[in-house]
CSV table of C-alpha atoms and ligand atoms in Angstrom, one decimal:
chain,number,residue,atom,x,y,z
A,147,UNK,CA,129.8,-177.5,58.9
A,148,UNK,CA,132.5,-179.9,56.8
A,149,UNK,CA,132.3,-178.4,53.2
A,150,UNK,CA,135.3,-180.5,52.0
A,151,UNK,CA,133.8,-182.3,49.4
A,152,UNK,CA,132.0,-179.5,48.0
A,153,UNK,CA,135.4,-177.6,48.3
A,154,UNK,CA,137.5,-180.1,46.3
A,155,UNK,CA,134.4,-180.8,43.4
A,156,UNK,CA,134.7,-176.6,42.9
A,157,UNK,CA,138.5,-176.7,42.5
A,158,UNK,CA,138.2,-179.9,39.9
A,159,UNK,CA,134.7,-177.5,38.3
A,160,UNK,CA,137.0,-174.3,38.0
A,161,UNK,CA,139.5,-176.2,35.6
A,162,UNK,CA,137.0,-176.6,32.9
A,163,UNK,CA,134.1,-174.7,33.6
A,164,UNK,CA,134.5,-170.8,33.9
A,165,UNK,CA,133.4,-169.7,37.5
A,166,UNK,CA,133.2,-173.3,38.0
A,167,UNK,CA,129.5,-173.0,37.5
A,168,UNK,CA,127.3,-173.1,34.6
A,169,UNK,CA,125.5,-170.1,35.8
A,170,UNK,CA,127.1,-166.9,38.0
A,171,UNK,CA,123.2,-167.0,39.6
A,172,UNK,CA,125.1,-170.1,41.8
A,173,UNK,CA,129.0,-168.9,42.5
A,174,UNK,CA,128.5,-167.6,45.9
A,175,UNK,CA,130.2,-164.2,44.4
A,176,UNK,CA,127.9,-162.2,46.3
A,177,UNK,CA,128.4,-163.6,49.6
A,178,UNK,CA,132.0,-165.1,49.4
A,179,UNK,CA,133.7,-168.4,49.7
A,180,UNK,CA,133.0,-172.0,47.5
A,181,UNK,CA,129.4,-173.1,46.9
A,182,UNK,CA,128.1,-176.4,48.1
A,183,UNK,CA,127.8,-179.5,45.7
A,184,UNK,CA,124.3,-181.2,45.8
A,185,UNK,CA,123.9,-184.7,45.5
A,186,UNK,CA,120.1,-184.9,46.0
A,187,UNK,CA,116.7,-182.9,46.9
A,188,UNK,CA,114.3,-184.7,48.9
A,189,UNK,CA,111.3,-182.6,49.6
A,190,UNK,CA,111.8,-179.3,51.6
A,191,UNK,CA,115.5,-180.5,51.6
A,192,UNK,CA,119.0,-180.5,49.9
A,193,UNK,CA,121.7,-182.8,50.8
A,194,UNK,CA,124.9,-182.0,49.8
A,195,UNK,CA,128.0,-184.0,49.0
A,196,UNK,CA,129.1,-183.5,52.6
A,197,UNK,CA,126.3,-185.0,53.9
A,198,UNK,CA,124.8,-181.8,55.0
A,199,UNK,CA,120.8,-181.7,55.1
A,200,UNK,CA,119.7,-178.6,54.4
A,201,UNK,CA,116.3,-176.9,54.2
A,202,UNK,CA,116.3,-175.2,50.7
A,203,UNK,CA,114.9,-172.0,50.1
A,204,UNK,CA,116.4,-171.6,47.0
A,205,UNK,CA,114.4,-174.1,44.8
A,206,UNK,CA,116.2,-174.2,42.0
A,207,UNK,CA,115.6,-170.4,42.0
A,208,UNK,CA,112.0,-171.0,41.5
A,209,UNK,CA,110.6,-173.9,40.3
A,210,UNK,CA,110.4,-176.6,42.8
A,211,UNK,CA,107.2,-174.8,44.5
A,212,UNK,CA,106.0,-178.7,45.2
A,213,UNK,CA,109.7,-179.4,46.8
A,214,UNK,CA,111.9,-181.5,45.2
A,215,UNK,CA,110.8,-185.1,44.1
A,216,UNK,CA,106.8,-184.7,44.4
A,217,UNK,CA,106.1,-188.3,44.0
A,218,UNK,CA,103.6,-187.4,41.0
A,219,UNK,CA,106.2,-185.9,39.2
A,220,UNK,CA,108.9,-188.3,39.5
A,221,UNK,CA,106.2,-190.8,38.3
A,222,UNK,CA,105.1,-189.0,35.2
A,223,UNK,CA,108.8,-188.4,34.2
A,224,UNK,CA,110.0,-191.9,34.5
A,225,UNK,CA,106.7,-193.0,32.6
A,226,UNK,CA,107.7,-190.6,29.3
A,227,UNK,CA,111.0,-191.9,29.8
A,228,UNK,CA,110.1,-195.2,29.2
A,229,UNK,CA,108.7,-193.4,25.8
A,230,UNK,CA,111.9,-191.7,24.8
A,231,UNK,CA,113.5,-188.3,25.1
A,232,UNK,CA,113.2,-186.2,22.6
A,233,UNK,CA,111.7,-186.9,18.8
A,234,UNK,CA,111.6,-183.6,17.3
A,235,UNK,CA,108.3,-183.8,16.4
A,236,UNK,CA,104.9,-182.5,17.7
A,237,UNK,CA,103.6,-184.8,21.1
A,238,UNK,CA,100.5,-184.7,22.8
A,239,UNK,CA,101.8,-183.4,26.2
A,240,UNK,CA,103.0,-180.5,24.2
A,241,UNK,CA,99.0,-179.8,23.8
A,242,UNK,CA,98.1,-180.9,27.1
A,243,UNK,CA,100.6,-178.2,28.7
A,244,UNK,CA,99.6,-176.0,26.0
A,245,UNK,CA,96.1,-176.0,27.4
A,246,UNK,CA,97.2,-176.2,31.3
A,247,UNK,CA,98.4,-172.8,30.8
A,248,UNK,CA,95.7,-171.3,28.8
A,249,UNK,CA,93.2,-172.5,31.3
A,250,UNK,CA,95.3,-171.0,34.0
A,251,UNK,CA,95.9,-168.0,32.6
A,252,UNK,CA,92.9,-166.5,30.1
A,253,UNK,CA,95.1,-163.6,28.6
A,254,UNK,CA,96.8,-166.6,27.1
A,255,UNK,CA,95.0,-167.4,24.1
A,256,UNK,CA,97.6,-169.3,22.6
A,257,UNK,CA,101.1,-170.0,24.0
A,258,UNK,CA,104.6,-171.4,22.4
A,259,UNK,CA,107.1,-173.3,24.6
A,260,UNK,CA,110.8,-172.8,24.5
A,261,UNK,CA,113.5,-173.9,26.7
A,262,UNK,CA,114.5,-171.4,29.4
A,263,UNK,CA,113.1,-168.1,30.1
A,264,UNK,CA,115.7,-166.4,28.6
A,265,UNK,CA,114.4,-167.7,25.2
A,266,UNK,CA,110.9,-167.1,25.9
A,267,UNK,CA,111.7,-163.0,26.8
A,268,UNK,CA,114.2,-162.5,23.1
A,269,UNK,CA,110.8,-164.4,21.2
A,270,UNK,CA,108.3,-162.4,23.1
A,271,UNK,CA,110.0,-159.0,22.3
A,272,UNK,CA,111.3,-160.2,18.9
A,273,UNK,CA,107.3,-160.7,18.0
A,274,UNK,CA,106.4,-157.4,19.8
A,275,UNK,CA,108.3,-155.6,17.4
A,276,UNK,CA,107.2,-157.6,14.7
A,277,UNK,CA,104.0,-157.7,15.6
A,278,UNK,CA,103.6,-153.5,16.0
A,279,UNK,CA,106.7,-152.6,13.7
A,280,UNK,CA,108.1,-151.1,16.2
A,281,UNK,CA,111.7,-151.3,17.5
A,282,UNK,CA,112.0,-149.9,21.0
A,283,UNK,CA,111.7,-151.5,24.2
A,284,UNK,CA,111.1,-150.6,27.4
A,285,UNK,CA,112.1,-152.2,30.6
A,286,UNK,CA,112.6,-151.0,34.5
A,287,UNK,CA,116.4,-151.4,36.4
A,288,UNK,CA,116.5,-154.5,38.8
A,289,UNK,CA,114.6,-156.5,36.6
A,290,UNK,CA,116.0,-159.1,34.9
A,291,UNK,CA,114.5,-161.2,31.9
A,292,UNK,CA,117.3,-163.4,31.4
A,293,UNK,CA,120.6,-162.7,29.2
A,294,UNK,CA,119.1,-161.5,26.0
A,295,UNK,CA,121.2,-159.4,24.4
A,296,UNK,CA,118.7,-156.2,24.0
A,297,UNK,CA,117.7,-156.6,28.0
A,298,UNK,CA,120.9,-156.8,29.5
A,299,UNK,CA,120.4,-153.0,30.7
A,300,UNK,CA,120.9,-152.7,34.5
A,301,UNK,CA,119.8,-155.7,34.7
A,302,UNK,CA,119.2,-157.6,38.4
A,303,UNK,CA,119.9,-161.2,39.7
A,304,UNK,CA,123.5,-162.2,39.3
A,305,UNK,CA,124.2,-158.9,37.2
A,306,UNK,CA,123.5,-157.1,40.0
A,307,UNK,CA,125.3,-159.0,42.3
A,308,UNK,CA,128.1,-159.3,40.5
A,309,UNK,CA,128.4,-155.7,39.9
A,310,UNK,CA,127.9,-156.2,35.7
A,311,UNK,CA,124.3,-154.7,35.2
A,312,UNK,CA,125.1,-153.6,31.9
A,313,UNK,CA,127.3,-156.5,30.2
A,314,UNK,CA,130.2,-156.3,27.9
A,315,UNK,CA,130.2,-157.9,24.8
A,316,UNK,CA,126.8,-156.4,24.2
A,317,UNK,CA,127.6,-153.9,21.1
A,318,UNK,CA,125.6,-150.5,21.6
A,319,UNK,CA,123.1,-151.0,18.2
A,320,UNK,CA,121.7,-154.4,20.4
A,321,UNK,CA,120.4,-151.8,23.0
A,322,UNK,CA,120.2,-148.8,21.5
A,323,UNK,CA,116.5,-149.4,20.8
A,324,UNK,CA,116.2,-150.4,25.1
A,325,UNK,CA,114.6,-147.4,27.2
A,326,UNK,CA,115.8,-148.2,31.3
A,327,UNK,CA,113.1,-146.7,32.9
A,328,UNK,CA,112.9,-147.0,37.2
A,329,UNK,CA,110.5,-149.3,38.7
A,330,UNK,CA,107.5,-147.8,39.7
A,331,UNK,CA,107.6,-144.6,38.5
A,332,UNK,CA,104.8,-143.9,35.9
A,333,UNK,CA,105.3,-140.9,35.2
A,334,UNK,CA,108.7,-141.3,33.9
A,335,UNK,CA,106.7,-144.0,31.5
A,336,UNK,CA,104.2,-142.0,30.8
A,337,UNK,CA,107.2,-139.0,29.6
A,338,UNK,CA,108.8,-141.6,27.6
A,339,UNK,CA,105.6,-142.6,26.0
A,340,UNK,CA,104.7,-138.7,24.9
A,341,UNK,CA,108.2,-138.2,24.0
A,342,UNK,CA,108.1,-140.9,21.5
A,343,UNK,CA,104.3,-141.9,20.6
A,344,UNK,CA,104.6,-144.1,18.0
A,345,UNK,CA,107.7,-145.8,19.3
A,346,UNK,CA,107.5,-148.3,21.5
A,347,UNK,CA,107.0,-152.1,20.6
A,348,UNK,CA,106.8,-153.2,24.0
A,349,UNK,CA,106.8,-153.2,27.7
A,350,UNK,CA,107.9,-156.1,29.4
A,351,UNK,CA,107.9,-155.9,32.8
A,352,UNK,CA,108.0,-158.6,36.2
A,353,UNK,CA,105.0,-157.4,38.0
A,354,UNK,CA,106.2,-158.4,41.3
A,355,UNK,CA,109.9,-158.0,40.7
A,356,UNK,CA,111.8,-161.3,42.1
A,357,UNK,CA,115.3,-160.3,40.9
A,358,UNK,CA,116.2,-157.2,43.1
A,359,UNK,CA,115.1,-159.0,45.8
A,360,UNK,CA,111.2,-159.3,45.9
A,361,UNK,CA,109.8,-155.6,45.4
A,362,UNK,CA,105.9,-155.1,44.9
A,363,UNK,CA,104.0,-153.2,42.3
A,364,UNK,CA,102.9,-149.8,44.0
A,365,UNK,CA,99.4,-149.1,43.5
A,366,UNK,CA,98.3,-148.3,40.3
A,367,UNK,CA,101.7,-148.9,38.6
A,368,UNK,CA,100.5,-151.9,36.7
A,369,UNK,CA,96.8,-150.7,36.1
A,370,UNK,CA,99.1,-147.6,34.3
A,371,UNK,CA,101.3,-149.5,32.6
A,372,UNK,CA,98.4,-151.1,31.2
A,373,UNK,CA,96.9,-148.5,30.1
A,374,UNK,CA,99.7,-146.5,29.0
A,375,UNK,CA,100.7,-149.5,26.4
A,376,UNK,CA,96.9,-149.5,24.9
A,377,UNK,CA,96.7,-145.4,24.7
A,378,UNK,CA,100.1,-145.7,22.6
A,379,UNK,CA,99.7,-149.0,20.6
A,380,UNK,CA,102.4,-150.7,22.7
A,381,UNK,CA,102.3,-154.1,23.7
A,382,UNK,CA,102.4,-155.2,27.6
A,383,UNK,CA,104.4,-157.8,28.2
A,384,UNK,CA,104.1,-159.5,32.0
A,385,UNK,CA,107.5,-161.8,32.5
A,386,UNK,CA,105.7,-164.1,34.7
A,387,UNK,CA,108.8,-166.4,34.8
A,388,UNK,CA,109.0,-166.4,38.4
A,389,UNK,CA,105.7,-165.5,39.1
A,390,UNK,CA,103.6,-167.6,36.7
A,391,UNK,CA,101.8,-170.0,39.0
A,392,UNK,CA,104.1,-168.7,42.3
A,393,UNK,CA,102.1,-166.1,43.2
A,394,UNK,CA,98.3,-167.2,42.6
A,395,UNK,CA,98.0,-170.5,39.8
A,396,UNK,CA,97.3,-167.5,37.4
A,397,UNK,CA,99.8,-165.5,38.0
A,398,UNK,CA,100.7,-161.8,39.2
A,399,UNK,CA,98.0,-161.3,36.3
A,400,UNK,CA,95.5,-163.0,38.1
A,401,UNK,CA,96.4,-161.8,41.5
A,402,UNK,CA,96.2,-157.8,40.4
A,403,UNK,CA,93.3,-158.4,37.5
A,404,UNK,CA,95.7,-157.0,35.1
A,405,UNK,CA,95.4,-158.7,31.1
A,406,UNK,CA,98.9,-158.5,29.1
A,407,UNK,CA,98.9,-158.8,25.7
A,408,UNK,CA,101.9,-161.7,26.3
A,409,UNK,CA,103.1,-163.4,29.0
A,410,UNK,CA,106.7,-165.0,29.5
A,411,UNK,CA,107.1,-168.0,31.8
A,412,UNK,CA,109.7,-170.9,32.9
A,413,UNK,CA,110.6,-172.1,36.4
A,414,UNK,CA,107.6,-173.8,37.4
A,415,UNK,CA,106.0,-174.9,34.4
A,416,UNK,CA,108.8,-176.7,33.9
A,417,UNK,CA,108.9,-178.6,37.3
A,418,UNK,CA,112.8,-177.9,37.4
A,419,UNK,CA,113.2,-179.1,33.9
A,420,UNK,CA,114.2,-176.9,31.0
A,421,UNK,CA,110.8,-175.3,29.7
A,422,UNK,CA,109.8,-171.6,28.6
A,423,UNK,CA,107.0,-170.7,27.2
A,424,UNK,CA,105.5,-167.4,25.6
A,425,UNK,CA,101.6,-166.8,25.3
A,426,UNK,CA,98.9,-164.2,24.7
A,427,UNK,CA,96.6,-162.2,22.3
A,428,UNK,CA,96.0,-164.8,19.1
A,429,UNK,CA,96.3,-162.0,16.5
A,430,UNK,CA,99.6,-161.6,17.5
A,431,UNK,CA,100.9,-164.8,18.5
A,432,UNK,CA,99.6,-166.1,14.7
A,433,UNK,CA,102.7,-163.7,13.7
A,434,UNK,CA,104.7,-166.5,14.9
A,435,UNK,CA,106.3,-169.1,12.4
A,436,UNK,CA,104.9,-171.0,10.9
A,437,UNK,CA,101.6,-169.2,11.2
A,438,UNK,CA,103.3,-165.9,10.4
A,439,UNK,CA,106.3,-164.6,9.7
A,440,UNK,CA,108.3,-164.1,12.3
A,441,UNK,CA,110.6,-166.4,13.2
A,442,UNK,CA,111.9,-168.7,16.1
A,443,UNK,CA,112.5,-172.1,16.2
A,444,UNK,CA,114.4,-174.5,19.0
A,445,UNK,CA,115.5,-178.5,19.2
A,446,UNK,CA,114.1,-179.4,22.5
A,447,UNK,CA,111.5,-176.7,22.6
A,448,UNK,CA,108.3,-179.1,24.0
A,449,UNK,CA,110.6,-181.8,24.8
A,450,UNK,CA,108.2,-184.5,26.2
A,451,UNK,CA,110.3,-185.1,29.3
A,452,UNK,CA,109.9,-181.9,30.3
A,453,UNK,CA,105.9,-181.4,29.4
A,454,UNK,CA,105.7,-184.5,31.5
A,455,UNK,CA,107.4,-182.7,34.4
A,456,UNK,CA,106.1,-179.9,34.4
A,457,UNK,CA,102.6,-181.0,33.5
A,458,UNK,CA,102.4,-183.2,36.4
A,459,UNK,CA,103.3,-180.2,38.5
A,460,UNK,CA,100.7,-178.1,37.5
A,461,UNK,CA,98.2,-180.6,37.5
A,462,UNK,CA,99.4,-181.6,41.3
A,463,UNK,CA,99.1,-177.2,42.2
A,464,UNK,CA,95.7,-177.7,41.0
A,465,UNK,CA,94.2,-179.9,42.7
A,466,UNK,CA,95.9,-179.6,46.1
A,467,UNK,CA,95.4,-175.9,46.2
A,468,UNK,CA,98.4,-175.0,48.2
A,469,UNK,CA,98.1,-171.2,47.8
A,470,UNK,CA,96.6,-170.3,50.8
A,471,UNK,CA,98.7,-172.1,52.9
A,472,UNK,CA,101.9,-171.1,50.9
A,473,UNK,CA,100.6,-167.6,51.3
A,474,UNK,CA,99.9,-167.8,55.3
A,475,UNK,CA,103.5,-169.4,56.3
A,476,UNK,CA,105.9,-167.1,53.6
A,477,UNK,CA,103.7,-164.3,56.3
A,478,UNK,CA,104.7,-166.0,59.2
A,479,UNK,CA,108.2,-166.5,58.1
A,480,UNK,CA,108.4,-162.5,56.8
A,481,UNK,CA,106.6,-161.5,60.1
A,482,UNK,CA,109.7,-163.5,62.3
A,483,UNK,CA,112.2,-162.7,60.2
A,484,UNK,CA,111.1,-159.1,61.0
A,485,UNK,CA,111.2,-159.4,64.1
A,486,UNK,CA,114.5,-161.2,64.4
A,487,UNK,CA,116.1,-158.0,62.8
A,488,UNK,CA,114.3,-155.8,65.2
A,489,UNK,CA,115.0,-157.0,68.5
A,490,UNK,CA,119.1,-157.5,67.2
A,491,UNK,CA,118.4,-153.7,66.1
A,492,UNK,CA,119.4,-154.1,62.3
A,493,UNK,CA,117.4,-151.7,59.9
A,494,UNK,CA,115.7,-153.9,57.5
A,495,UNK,CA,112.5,-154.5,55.6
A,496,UNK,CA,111.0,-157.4,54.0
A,497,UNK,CA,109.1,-157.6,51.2
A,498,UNK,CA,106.9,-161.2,50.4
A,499,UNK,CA,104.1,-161.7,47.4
A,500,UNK,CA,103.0,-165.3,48.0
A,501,UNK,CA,105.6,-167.6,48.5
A,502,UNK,CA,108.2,-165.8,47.4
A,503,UNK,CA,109.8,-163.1,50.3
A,504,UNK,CA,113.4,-160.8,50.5
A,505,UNK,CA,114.9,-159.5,53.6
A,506,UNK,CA,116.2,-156.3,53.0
A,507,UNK,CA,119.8,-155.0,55.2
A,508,UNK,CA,118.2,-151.6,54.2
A,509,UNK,CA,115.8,-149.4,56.9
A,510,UNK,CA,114.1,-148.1,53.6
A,511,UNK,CA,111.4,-149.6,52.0
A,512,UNK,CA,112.6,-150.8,48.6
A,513,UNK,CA,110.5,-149.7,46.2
A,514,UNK,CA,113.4,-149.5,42.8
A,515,UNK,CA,117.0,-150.4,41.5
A,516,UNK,CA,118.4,-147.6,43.2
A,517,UNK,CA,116.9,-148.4,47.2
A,518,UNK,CA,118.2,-151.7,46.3
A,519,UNK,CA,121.5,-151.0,45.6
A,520,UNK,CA,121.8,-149.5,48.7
A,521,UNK,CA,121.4,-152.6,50.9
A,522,UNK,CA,123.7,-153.7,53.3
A,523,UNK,CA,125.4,-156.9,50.8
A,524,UNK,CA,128.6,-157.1,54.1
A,525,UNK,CA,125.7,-157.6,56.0
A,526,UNK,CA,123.8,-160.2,53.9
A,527,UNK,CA,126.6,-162.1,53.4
A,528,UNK,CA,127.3,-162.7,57.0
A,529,UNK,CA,123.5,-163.7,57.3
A,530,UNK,CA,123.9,-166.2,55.1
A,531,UNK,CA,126.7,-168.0,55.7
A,532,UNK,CA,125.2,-167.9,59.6
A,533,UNK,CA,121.9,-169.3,58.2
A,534,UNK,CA,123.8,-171.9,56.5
A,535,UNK,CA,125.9,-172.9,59.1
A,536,UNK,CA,122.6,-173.5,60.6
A,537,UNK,CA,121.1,-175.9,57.8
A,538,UNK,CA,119.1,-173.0,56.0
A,539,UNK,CA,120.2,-172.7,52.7
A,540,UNK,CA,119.1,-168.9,51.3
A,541,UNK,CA,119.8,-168.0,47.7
A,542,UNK,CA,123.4,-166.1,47.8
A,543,UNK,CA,122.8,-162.8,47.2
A,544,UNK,CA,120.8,-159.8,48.3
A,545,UNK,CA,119.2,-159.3,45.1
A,546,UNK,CA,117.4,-162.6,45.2
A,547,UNK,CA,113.8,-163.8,45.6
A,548,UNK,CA,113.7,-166.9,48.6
A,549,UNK,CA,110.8,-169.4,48.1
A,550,UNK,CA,108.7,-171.4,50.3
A,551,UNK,CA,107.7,-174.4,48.9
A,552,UNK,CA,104.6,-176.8,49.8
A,553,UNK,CA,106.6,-178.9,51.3
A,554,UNK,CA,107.7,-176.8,54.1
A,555,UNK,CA,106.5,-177.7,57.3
A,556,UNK,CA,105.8,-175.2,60.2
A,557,UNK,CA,108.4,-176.9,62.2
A,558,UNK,CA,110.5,-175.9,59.1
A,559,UNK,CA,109.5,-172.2,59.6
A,560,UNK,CA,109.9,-172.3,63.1
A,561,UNK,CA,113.6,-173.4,62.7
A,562,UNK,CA,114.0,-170.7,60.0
A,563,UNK,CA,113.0,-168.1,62.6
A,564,UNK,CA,115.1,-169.4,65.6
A,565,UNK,CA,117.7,-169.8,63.4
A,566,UNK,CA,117.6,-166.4,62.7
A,567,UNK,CA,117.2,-165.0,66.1
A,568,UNK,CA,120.2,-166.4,66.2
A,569,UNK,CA,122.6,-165.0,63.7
A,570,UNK,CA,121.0,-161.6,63.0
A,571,UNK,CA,121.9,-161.1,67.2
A,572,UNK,CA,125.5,-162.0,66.1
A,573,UNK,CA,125.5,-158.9,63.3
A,574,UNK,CA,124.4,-156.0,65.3
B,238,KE4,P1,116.2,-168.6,32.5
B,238,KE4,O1,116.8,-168.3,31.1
B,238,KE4,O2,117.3,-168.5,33.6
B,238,KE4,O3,115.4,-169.9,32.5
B,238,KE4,O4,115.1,-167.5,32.8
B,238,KE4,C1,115.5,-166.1,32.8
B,238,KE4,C2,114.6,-165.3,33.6
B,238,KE4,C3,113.6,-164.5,33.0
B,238,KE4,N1,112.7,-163.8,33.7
B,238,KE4,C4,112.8,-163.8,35.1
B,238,KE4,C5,111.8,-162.9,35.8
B,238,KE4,C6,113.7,-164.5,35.8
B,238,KE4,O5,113.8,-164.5,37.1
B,238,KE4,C7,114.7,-165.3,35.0
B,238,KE4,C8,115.7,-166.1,35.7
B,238,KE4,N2,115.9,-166.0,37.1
B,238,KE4,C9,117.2,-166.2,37.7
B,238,KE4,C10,117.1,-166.1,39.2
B,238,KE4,N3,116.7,-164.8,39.6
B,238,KE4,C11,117.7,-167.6,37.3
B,238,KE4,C12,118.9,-168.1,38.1
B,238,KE4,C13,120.1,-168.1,37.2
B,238,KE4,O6,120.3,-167.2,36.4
B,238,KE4,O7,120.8,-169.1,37.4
């Protein structure tokens, strides 16, 4: 495969852009060698600045669960344009997204967008605590909630795979109020709970975890979690960031009945334009300015480009219903994958919750951080760069949720799977 191009845009990107990348998530460091440039997406597909077509698994890590360039969504977008960008004042489509969400989602009573979902986890926590006056926090290794100061804590994605789980620069008063607990394990929440009663602000959580690779909920984790947060006065917060509207059009919450008191989401509610949003209970989202008192504010948050985008993408999941489907090829494509790794005699597991699906270098089950970190990333990283060389573009790391989108065909899982005969016969 020629990767010149991409190779000589990297050098000119490291010169004035640290990494060469404007988020470690996309600098290959996991898997070695220069990432590719893209010039376009075109459905299922990526083409990069070599002219190499690709079928993307990556989706913009998440939101393109339509593919790239759904013609509804290019046609809303250039119809707001025509409007103008930004104004900095309230727009209907800020309302009509507003509602989208709380009709999808009923533990959403009433939701506030941001920009990224990074900003939608600091305000959710930031309101838990002043909602409860509480300060601590509790979150699980392996997940990550984007780069808020208080949640870097073992955290997973491209902390993970760049061995920085815990980042400097951090100073020890921002996390001193952050409890790490494992993944689950209740019980260890349910010590931490009894150690300190009257403690804990929050629980925020990603109830199927997307950023150690995918790893499910076991059963009753969730249901306890729940109930854990309401016996102590704690709030649960569900990051649904990857999930929201991935998993089911309601969510993780939807798919395991489970009813946070907020919800965090970005990705696809944005359409792969920069929205996050944070929602639930109305008595405690009316503690957020300028309904109450605590505060958070943002330029672009609403920006009516991206209501438009990401409006039109919901509105499109809704009425095509692609769940089902989505659900019965990411199966397929876990089930070949599987087998793949068997008959080349590589110990593996894969893990898949709707569309989203991991194949683990690891013969154990990964259930936590710590079976994670114990994958076989040498391994992984020969896997992809064979996939690649074969026109499947994975996400870069181990510690990564893939996505199927609606746009993939079977012919595009069937090439997935042969393709992976393939190389996973050349790493035994
Ligand atoms: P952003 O700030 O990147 O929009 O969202 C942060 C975030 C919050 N919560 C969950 C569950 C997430 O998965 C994310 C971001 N996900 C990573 C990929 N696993 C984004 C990719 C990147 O960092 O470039």
């Amino acid at each position: 495969m020629n990767r010149d191009q991409s190779r000589k845009h990297f050098e000119r990107a490291c010169r004035v852009i640290p990494g060469g990348v404007n988020s470690p998530a996309r600098a290959f460091g996991g898997v070695g060698g220069d990432p590719l440039y893209i010039a376009r997406g075109e459905g299922a597909h990526l083409f990069d600045v070599d002219g190499n077509r690709l079928l993307d698994y990556v989706g913009s890590w998440g939101p393109h669960i339509l593919g790239h360039n759904h013609p509804a969504v290019v046609e809303a977008v250039q119809q707001s344009l025509l409007c103008g960008t930004s104004f900095g004042a309230p727009t209907e489509a800020e309302t009509l997204l507003a509602e989208t969400i709380i009709e999808a989602m009923p533990s959403i009573e009433q939701v506030r967008m941001v920009s990224s979902g990074t900003e939608a986890t600091m305000s959710a926590i930031r309101l838990a605590r002043g909602f409860t006056g509480r300060d601590v926090i509790v979150k699980f290794a392996g997940c990550y909630h984007g780069h808020v100061d208080s949640l870097l804590v073992q955290a997973g994605s491209a902390a993970t795979t760049l061995g920085v789980p815990s980042s400097p620069g951090v100073p020890k008063g921002c996390t001193a109020d952050t409890v790490c607990l494992e993944f689950n394990d209740l019980p260890q929440v349910e010590a931490l709970f009894a150690s300190r009663p009257r403690s804990v602000a929050g629980v925020i959580v990603e109830p199927v975890v997307g950023n150690m690779g995918v790893v499910l909920p076991e059963c009753g984790f969730l249901e306890g979690l729940s109930a854990l947060c309401r016996r102590y006065g704690a709030l649960l917060i569900f990051d649904e960031v990857m999930t929201g509207f991935r998993v089911a059009y309601g969510g993780a919450q939807a798919r395991f009945g489970i009813r946070p008191d907020l919800t965090t989401l970005g990705k696809i509610i944005g359409g792969g334009m920069p929205v996050g949003a944070y929602g639930g209970r109305k008595d405690v989202m009316q503690r957020i300015s300028p309904a109450g008192p605590v505060y958070q504010a943002g330029t672009l948050s609403g920006n009516p480009l991206a209501m438009a985008c990401g409006l039109a993408t919901l509105r499109v999941l809704k009425e095509t219903d692609p769940y089902a489907r989505l659900e019965q090829e990411t199966a397929r494509l876990a089930r070949g994958l599987s087998q793949a790794a068997r008959d080349a005699g590589l110990p593996h597991t894969v893990a898949s919750a709707g569309s989203m699906f991991t194949l683990f270098f690891s013969g154990n089950p990964v259930v936590n951080y710590k079976l994670a970190t114990q994958c076989d990333t040498k391994r992984f990283a020969r896997y992809f760069w064979g996939m690649i060389e074969r026109g499947i573009y994975l996400p870069c790391s181990q510690f990564e949720a893939n996505f199927v989108s609606a746009a993939h065909t079977p012919a595009d899982i069937d090439a997935t799977i042969a393709a992976a005969h393939e190389v996973l016969a050349g790493l035994a």
